[in-house]
Amino acid sequence: MNSTTVTLSAYLANVQIQIIRSLLTPVYIISNLTNLANILIFLQPTLRSHVCSYYFIGASLAHLLYLNMGCSTRVIWAWTGYDLSLKSLIFCQTRVYFVIFGLSASRYILCLISIDRWMITSRNVLIRQLSSSKTARRMIIGGIVFLLLIIIHAPFAYVLTDTIPCGPSPQSNLFMLYTIYNVALSLTPLITLVIFSLLILYNIEQLRSQRIVPVEQASVMNNVSHAGRQYKKKDMQFIRLALIQVAAYLIFNTLHAYNTIYAVATQNRIKTADQRALEGFLNGIGLNLHYTYTGVGFLIKSYRLIPYFCFCLDYFLLVHDGIYLVPEDLYRFVAKTLQTHYNFQIGTVK
């Protein structure tokens, strides 16, 4: 039995390492690049005036923090076998604080995106008026400050011992508070996103039978009617992006949420070594999927933003002041691919 247990634990640990090396390593690199590109795209003059740009930029910044404080240590451990959080309690607790903050901030801002898109599609004028850049800035800043304070207890629930390497200790006085927050962090965003996504779809269905003019459009409609129609089209585009983002979140985060709730529900059960090994493996898979979401969320919605992505490629990444920042052949390959498949052109391609 012991031999079987050791074999299963070793086998799952080896599989986990191979998954991190082959999947999570490229995900870590691509996710950092795509989130940086996301920030550059939504900072463009044609997009940054839109209220949703604040939320998407904030979400990308939270993803970058979460990736580089959480995912990076897993990648380093998989390739080198070294994890500083298993050697230093101070680093362990600091890392945990910023990982939880990055995760909480990204989920909070995603909920704000869904709520904002529900407000902009509402039939109630007063509700639609709440969707504004001023409201977005207040909600983001206020929420960030609140999260920084409310999770300050979390690192102190973590200990570094032979039996608990950088993990929450059931003997800690803060363990119950940490557990409650963990469950809330898993369930609240899921419930919020499902509810407001359904409300958005309901409002859109109502718009088909009765045209609703957004407040922002109404303010400029008397001056430039064409600009009003163009803004409405952009507004609907952000609604689609929000729904796609929610769908990606549900797909890539459900397992991680389930693992968290299951761990809390079964924390007092006596488990065999096989069970602990399997639960640890599933928890690792959930984390890998969650880290993957931070990058794939941008890739899924990037098709709608290809014109702005091309702008960034042309003026920030590939060519600057007429000087090729990458090999010219690579630049021409990317340009021709975008022109052939998406009918968008960067630079002058012959």
CSV table of C-alpha atoms in Angstrom, one decimal:
chain,number,residue,atom,x,y,z
A,1,MET,CA,0.0,0.0,0.0
A,2,ASN,CA,2.8,2.4,0.9
A,3,SER,CA,4.6,1.5,-2.3
A,4,THR,CA,1.4,2.2,-4.3
A,5,THR,CA,0.9,5.5,-2.4
A,6,VAL,CA,4.5,6.7,-3.1
A,7,THR,CA,4.2,5.7,-6.7
A,8,LEU,CA,0.9,7.6,-7.1
A,9,SER,CA,2.2,10.7,-5.4
A,10,ALA,CA,5.4,10.7,-7.4
A,11,TYR,CA,3.6,10.0,-10.6
A,12,LEU,CA,1.1,12.9,-10.1
A,13,ALA,CA,3.9,15.2,-9.0
A,14,ASN,CA,5.9,14.4,-12.2
A,15,VAL,CA,2.8,14.9,-14.3
A,16,GLN,CA,2.2,18.3,-12.6
A,17,ILE,CA,5.8,19.3,-13.4
A,18,GLN,CA,5.5,18.4,-17.0
A,19,ILE,CA,2.2,20.3,-17.3
A,20,ILE,CA,3.8,23.4,-15.8
A,21,ARG,CA,6.8,23.2,-18.1
A,22,SER,CA,4.9,22.5,-21.3
A,23,LEU,CA,1.7,24.6,-20.7
A,24,LEU,CA,2.2,27.1,-17.9
A,25,THR,CA,5.6,28.4,-19.0
A,26,PRO,CA,4.4,29.6,-22.4
A,27,VAL,CA,1.1,30.7,-20.8
A,28,TYR,CA,3.2,32.9,-18.3
A,29,ILE,CA,5.1,34.5,-21.1
A,30,ILE,CA,2.2,35.0,-23.5
A,31,SER,CA,-0.1,36.3,-20.7
A,32,ASN,CA,2.4,39.0,-19.7
A,33,LEU,CA,2.7,40.1,-23.3
A,34,THR,CA,-1.0,40.1,-24.0
A,35,ASN,CA,-1.9,41.9,-20.9
A,36,LEU,CA,0.7,44.6,-21.7
A,37,ALA,CA,-0.7,44.8,-25.2
A,38,ASN,CA,-4.2,45.0,-23.7
A,39,ILE,CA,-3.1,48.1,-21.7
A,40,LEU,CA,-1.6,49.7,-24.8
A,41,ILE,CA,-4.7,49.1,-26.8
A,42,PHE,CA,-7.2,50.5,-24.4
A,43,LEU,CA,-4.9,53.6,-23.9
A,44,GLN,CA,-5.4,54.5,-27.5
A,45,PRO,CA,-7.3,57.8,-27.9
A,46,THR,CA,-10.2,56.1,-29.7
A,47,LEU,CA,-10.8,53.7,-26.8
A,48,ARG,CA,-9.6,55.3,-23.6
A,49,SER,CA,-12.5,57.8,-23.4
A,50,HIS,CA,-14.9,54.8,-23.0
A,51,VAL,CA,-15.8,53.9,-19.5
A,52,CYS,CA,-15.1,50.2,-20.0
A,53,SER,CA,-11.5,51.0,-20.9
A,54,TYR,CA,-10.8,51.9,-17.2
A,55,TYR,CA,-12.0,48.5,-16.2
A,56,PHE,CA,-10.1,46.5,-18.8
A,57,ILE,CA,-6.9,48.3,-18.0
A,58,GLY,CA,-7.4,47.8,-14.3
A,59,ALA,CA,-8.1,44.1,-14.9
A,60,SER,CA,-4.9,43.7,-17.0
A,61,LEU,CA,-2.8,45.4,-14.2
A,62,ALA,CA,-4.3,43.0,-11.7
A,63,HIS,CA,-3.6,40.0,-13.9
A,64,LEU,CA,0.1,41.1,-14.3
A,65,LEU,CA,0.4,41.3,-10.5
A,66,TYR,CA,-1.2,38.0,-10.0
A,67,LEU,CA,0.9,36.3,-12.7
A,68,ASN,CA,4.2,37.6,-11.6
A,69,MET,CA,3.7,37.0,-7.9
A,70,GLY,CA,1.9,33.6,-8.3
A,71,CYS,CA,2.6,31.9,-11.6
A,72,SER,CA,6.3,32.9,-11.8
A,73,THR,CA,7.2,30.9,-8.6
A,74,ARG,CA,5.4,27.8,-10.0
A,75,VAL,CA,7.3,28.1,-13.3
A,76,ILE,CA,10.7,28.6,-11.5
A,77,TRP,CA,10.0,25.6,-9.2
A,78,ALA,CA,9.1,23.3,-12.1
A,79,TRP,CA,12.4,24.1,-13.9
A,80,THR,CA,14.8,24.4,-11.0
A,81,GLY,CA,13.1,22.7,-8.1
A,82,TYR,CA,13.7,25.8,-6.0
A,83,ASP,CA,10.9,27.8,-4.4
A,84,LEU,CA,11.9,30.7,-2.1
A,85,SER,CA,8.4,30.7,-0.5
A,86,LEU,CA,9.4,27.3,1.0
A,87,LYS,CA,12.5,28.8,2.5
A,88,SER,CA,11.5,32.2,3.8
A,89,LEU,CA,8.3,32.9,5.8
A,90,ILE,CA,8.5,36.6,5.1
A,91,PHE,CA,8.6,36.0,1.3
A,92,CYS,CA,5.8,33.4,1.7
A,93,GLN,CA,3.5,35.8,3.4
A,94,THR,CA,4.4,38.7,1.2
A,95,ARG,CA,3.8,36.6,-1.9
A,96,VAL,CA,0.5,35.4,-0.6
A,97,TYR,CA,-0.7,38.9,0.2
A,98,PHE,CA,-0.1,40.2,-3.4
A,99,VAL,CA,-1.4,37.0,-5.0
A,100,ILE,CA,-4.6,37.2,-3.1
A,101,PHE,CA,-4.8,41.0,-3.8
A,102,GLY,CA,-4.2,40.5,-7.5
A,103,LEU,CA,-6.8,37.7,-7.7
A,104,SER,CA,-9.4,39.7,-5.7
A,105,ALA,CA,-8.8,42.9,-7.7
A,106,SER,CA,-9.2,41.1,-11.1
A,107,ARG,CA,-12.4,39.4,-10.0
A,108,TYR,CA,-13.8,42.6,-8.5
A,109,ILE,CA,-13.1,44.6,-11.7
A,110,LEU,CA,-14.6,41.8,-13.9
A,111,CYS,CA,-17.8,42.1,-11.8
A,112,LEU,CA,-17.7,45.9,-12.3
A,113,ILE,CA,-17.5,45.4,-16.0
A,114,SER,CA,-20.7,43.2,-16.0
A,115,ILE,CA,-22.5,45.6,-13.7
A,116,ASP,CA,-21.5,48.6,-15.9
A,117,ARG,CA,-22.7,46.8,-19.1
A,118,TRP,CA,-26.0,46.0,-17.3
A,119,MET,CA,-26.4,49.7,-16.4
A,120,ILE,CA,-25.7,50.9,-20.0
A,121,THR,CA,-28.4,48.5,-21.4
A,122,SER,CA,-31.0,49.3,-18.7
A,123,ARG,CA,-34.3,50.9,-19.7
A,124,ASN,CA,-34.1,53.1,-16.6
A,125,VAL,CA,-32.5,56.5,-17.4
A,126,LEU,CA,-31.2,57.0,-13.9
A,127,ILE,CA,-29.5,53.6,-14.0
A,128,ARG,CA,-27.9,54.4,-17.3
A,129,GLN,CA,-26.6,57.6,-16.0
A,130,LEU,CA,-24.5,55.7,-13.4
A,131,SER,CA,-22.3,54.4,-16.2
A,132,SER,CA,-19.7,57.1,-16.4
A,133,SER,CA,-15.9,57.5,-16.3
A,134,LYS,CA,-16.3,59.3,-12.9
A,135,THR,CA,-18.2,56.4,-11.4
A,136,ALA,CA,-15.6,53.9,-12.9
A,137,ARG,CA,-12.7,55.8,-11.3
A,138,ARG,CA,-14.4,56.0,-7.9
A,139,MET,CA,-15.4,52.3,-7.9
A,140,ILE,CA,-11.9,51.1,-9.0
A,141,ILE,CA,-10.0,53.3,-6.5
A,142,GLY,CA,-12.4,52.7,-3.6
A,143,GLY,CA,-12.5,48.9,-4.3
A,144,ILE,CA,-8.8,48.7,-4.5
A,145,VAL,CA,-8.3,50.5,-1.2
A,146,PHE,CA,-10.9,48.3,0.4
A,147,LEU,CA,-9.3,45.1,-0.8
A,148,LEU,CA,-5.9,46.1,0.3
A,149,LEU,CA,-7.3,46.5,3.8
A,150,ILE,CA,-9.6,43.6,4.0
A,151,ILE,CA,-7.0,41.0,3.0
A,152,ILE,CA,-4.3,42.2,5.3
A,153,HIS,CA,-5.1,39.3,7.7
A,154,ALA,CA,-4.5,36.6,5.0
A,155,PRO,CA,-0.7,36.4,5.1
A,156,PHE,CA,-0.7,35.9,8.9
A,157,ALA,CA,-2.7,32.7,8.5
A,158,TYR,CA,0.2,31.2,6.6
A,159,VAL,CA,3.0,29.3,8.4
A,160,LEU,CA,6.2,27.6,7.2
A,161,THR,CA,6.7,24.2,8.9
A,162,ASP,CA,7.8,20.7,7.9
A,163,THR,CA,4.1,19.6,7.6
A,164,ILE,CA,2.7,22.9,6.2
A,165,PRO,CA,5.2,24.4,3.7
A,166,CYS,CA,3.9,27.9,3.1
A,167,GLY,CA,0.2,27.2,3.8
A,168,PRO,CA,-2.7,28.2,6.0
A,169,SER,CA,-2.5,26.6,9.5
A,170,PRO,CA,-5.8,25.3,11.1
A,171,GLN,CA,-4.3,26.3,14.4
A,172,SER,CA,-4.0,29.9,13.5
A,173,ASN,CA,-6.5,32.4,15.1
A,174,LEU,CA,-7.0,33.9,11.6
A,175,PHE,CA,-7.7,30.6,9.9
A,176,MET,CA,-11.5,30.9,10.1
A,177,LEU,CA,-11.5,34.4,8.8
A,178,TYR,CA,-9.1,33.4,5.9
A,179,THR,CA,-11.4,30.4,5.1
A,180,ILE,CA,-14.6,32.6,5.0
A,181,TYR,CA,-12.8,35.1,2.7
A,182,ASN,CA,-11.6,32.3,0.5
A,183,VAL,CA,-15.1,30.9,0.0
A,184,ALA,CA,-16.6,34.4,-0.6
A,185,LEU,CA,-13.8,35.1,-3.1
A,186,SER,CA,-14.8,31.9,-5.0
A,187,LEU,CA,-18.6,32.2,-4.9
A,188,THR,CA,-19.4,35.9,-5.0
A,189,PRO,CA,-17.8,36.6,-8.4
A,190,LEU,CA,-19.4,33.5,-10.0
A,191,ILE,CA,-22.9,34.4,-8.7
A,192,THR,CA,-22.5,38.1,-9.6
A,193,LEU,CA,-21.3,37.4,-13.1
A,194,VAL,CA,-24.0,34.9,-13.9
A,195,ILE,CA,-26.8,37.2,-12.6
A,196,PHE,CA,-25.6,40.3,-14.4
A,197,SER,CA,-24.8,38.5,-17.6
A,198,LEU,CA,-28.4,37.1,-17.7
A,199,LEU,CA,-29.7,40.7,-17.0
A,200,ILE,CA,-27.5,42.0,-19.9
A,201,LEU,CA,-29.0,39.4,-22.2
A,202,TYR,CA,-32.5,40.3,-21.0
A,203,ASN,CA,-31.9,44.0,-21.6
A,204,ILE,CA,-30.5,43.4,-25.1
A,205,GLU,CA,-33.5,41.3,-25.9
A,206,GLN,CA,-35.7,44.2,-24.8
A,207,LEU,CA,-33.7,46.6,-27.0
A,208,ARG,CA,-34.8,44.7,-30.1
A,209,SER,CA,-38.4,45.6,-29.5
A,210,GLN,CA,-37.8,49.1,-28.2
A,211,ARG,CA,-34.8,51.2,-29.1
A,212,ILE,CA,-33.0,52.6,-26.1
A,213,VAL,CA,-30.5,55.5,-26.7
A,214,PRO,CA,-27.6,55.5,-24.2
A,215,VAL,CA,-27.0,58.6,-22.2
A,216,GLU,CA,-23.6,59.2,-23.7
A,217,GLN,CA,-25.1,59.0,-27.2
A,218,ALA,CA,-28.0,61.3,-26.3
A,219,SER,CA,-25.6,64.0,-25.2
A,220,VAL,CA,-24.0,64.4,-28.6
A,221,MET,CA,-26.9,63.3,-30.8
A,222,ASN,CA,-28.0,66.8,-31.5
A,223,ASN,CA,-24.6,67.8,-32.7
A,224,VAL,CA,-23.3,64.9,-34.7
A,225,SER,CA,-25.7,62.1,-35.4
A,226,HIS,CA,-23.2,60.0,-37.2
A,227,ALA,CA,-20.8,60.1,-34.2
A,228,GLY,CA,-23.8,59.0,-32.0
A,229,ARG,CA,-24.4,55.9,-34.1
A,230,GLN,CA,-20.7,55.1,-34.2
A,231,TYR,CA,-20.6,55.4,-30.4
A,232,LYS,CA,-23.6,53.1,-30.0
A,233,LYS,CA,-21.9,50.5,-32.1
A,234,LYS,CA,-18.7,50.7,-30.0
A,235,ASP,CA,-20.9,50.5,-26.9
A,236,MET,CA,-22.4,47.3,-28.1
A,237,GLN,CA,-19.0,46.0,-28.9
A,238,PHE,CA,-17.9,46.4,-25.3
A,239,ILE,CA,-21.0,44.6,-24.2
A,240,ARG,CA,-20.0,41.6,-26.4
A,241,LEU,CA,-16.5,41.8,-25.0
A,242,ALA,CA,-17.8,41.8,-21.4
A,243,LEU,CA,-20.0,38.7,-22.1
A,244,ILE,CA,-17.1,36.9,-23.7
A,245,GLN,CA,-14.9,37.7,-20.8
A,246,VAL,CA,-17.5,36.3,-18.4
A,247,ALA,CA,-17.8,33.1,-20.4
A,248,ALA,CA,-14.0,32.6,-20.4
A,249,TYR,CA,-14.0,33.3,-16.6
A,250,LEU,CA,-16.6,30.6,-15.9
A,251,ILE,CA,-14.8,28.1,-18.1
A,252,PHE,CA,-11.4,28.5,-16.7
A,253,ASN,CA,-12.2,29.3,-13.0
A,254,THR,CA,-14.9,26.9,-12.1
A,255,LEU,CA,-12.5,24.1,-11.2
A,256,HIS,CA,-10.4,26.4,-9.0
A,257,ALA,CA,-13.5,27.6,-7.2
A,258,TYR,CA,-14.7,24.0,-6.7
A,259,ASN,CA,-11.3,23.0,-5.3
A,260,THR,CA,-11.4,25.9,-2.8
A,261,ILE,CA,-14.9,25.1,-1.6
A,262,TYR,CA,-14.2,21.4,-1.4
A,263,ALA,CA,-11.1,21.9,0.6
A,264,VAL,CA,-13.0,24.0,3.2
A,265,ALA,CA,-15.9,21.5,3.3
A,266,THR,CA,-13.6,18.5,3.9
A,267,GLN,CA,-10.8,20.1,6.0
A,268,ASN,CA,-11.8,18.0,9.1
A,269,ARG,CA,-12.0,14.7,7.3
A,270,ILE,CA,-9.2,12.1,7.7
A,271,LYS,CA,-7.8,11.5,4.2
A,272,THR,CA,-5.5,8.9,2.9
A,273,ALA,CA,-2.2,9.7,1.2
A,274,ASP,CA,-3.8,8.8,-2.2
A,275,GLN,CA,-6.6,11.3,-1.6
A,276,ARG,CA,-4.3,14.0,-0.6
A,277,ALA,CA,-2.1,13.4,-3.6
A,278,LEU,CA,-5.2,13.5,-6.0
A,279,GLU,CA,-6.6,16.6,-4.4
A,280,GLY,CA,-3.2,18.3,-4.6
A,281,PHE,CA,-3.0,17.4,-8.3
A,282,LEU,CA,-6.5,18.7,-9.0
A,283,ASN,CA,-5.8,21.9,-7.1
A,284,GLY,CA,-2.7,22.4,-9.3
A,285,ILE,CA,-4.7,21.8,-12.5
A,286,GLY,CA,-7.3,24.4,-11.2
A,287,LEU,CA,-4.5,26.9,-10.6
A,288,ASN,CA,-3.0,26.2,-14.1
A,289,LEU,CA,-6.4,26.9,-15.7
A,290,HIS,CA,-6.8,30.0,-13.7
A,291,TYR,CA,-3.4,31.4,-14.7
A,292,THR,CA,-4.3,30.4,-18.3
A,293,TYR,CA,-7.4,32.6,-18.1
A,294,THR,CA,-5.4,35.7,-17.4
A,295,GLY,CA,-3.9,35.5,-20.9
A,296,VAL,CA,-6.6,33.7,-22.9
A,297,GLY,CA,-9.2,36.3,-21.8
A,298,PHE,CA,-7.4,38.9,-23.9
A,299,LEU,CA,-6.8,36.5,-26.8
A,300,ILE,CA,-10.5,35.6,-27.0
A,301,LYS,CA,-11.6,39.2,-27.3
A,302,SER,CA,-8.7,40.4,-29.4
A,303,TYR,CA,-10.4,39.7,-32.7
A,304,ARG,CA,-12.7,42.6,-32.1
A,305,LEU,CA,-9.8,44.8,-31.4
A,306,ILE,CA,-7.5,43.8,-34.3
A,307,PRO,CA,-7.4,47.4,-35.8
A,308,TYR,CA,-6.0,48.7,-32.5
A,309,PHE,CA,-3.7,45.7,-32.1
A,310,CYS,CA,-2.3,46.4,-35.6
A,311,PHE,CA,-1.7,50.0,-34.5
A,312,CYS,CA,0.3,48.8,-31.5
A,313,LEU,CA,2.3,46.3,-33.7
A,314,ASP,CA,3.1,48.9,-36.2
A,315,TYR,CA,4.0,51.8,-33.9
A,316,PHE,CA,5.1,50.2,-30.7
A,317,LEU,CA,6.4,46.7,-31.2
A,318,LEU,CA,7.6,46.2,-34.8
A,319,VAL,CA,8.6,49.5,-36.3
A,320,HIS,CA,9.7,52.8,-34.7
A,321,ASP,CA,10.7,55.9,-36.7
A,322,GLY,CA,11.1,53.7,-39.8
A,323,ILE,CA,13.5,51.3,-38.0
A,324,TYR,CA,12.6,47.6,-37.8
A,325,LEU,CA,12.7,46.5,-34.2
A,326,VAL,CA,12.4,42.8,-35.3
A,327,PRO,CA,13.8,41.1,-38.4
A,328,GLU,CA,12.2,42.7,-41.5
A,329,ASP,CA,11.1,39.2,-42.8
A,330,LEU,CA,9.2,38.6,-39.6
A,331,TYR,CA,7.6,42.0,-39.8
A,332,ARG,CA,6.4,41.3,-43.4
A,333,PHE,CA,5.1,37.8,-42.4
A,334,VAL,CA,3.0,39.3,-39.6
A,335,ALA,CA,1.8,42.1,-41.8
A,336,LYS,CA,0.8,39.8,-44.7
A,337,THR,CA,-1.0,37.4,-42.3
A,338,LEU,CA,-3.1,40.1,-40.8
A,339,GLN,CA,-3.8,41.5,-44.2
A,340,THR,CA,-4.8,38.1,-45.8
A,341,HIS,CA,-6.9,36.7,-42.9
A,342,TYR,CA,-8.3,39.8,-41.3
A,343,ASN,CA,-8.2,42.4,-44.0
A,344,PHE,CA,-6.2,44.8,-41.8
A,345,GLN,CA,-2.9,46.4,-42.9
A,346,ILE,CA,0.0,47.6,-40.9
A,347,GLY,CA,2.6,49.7,-42.6
A,348,THR,CA,3.3,49.2,-46.3
A,349,VAL,CA,3.6,45.6,-47.4
A,350,LYS,CA,4.7,44.8,-50.9
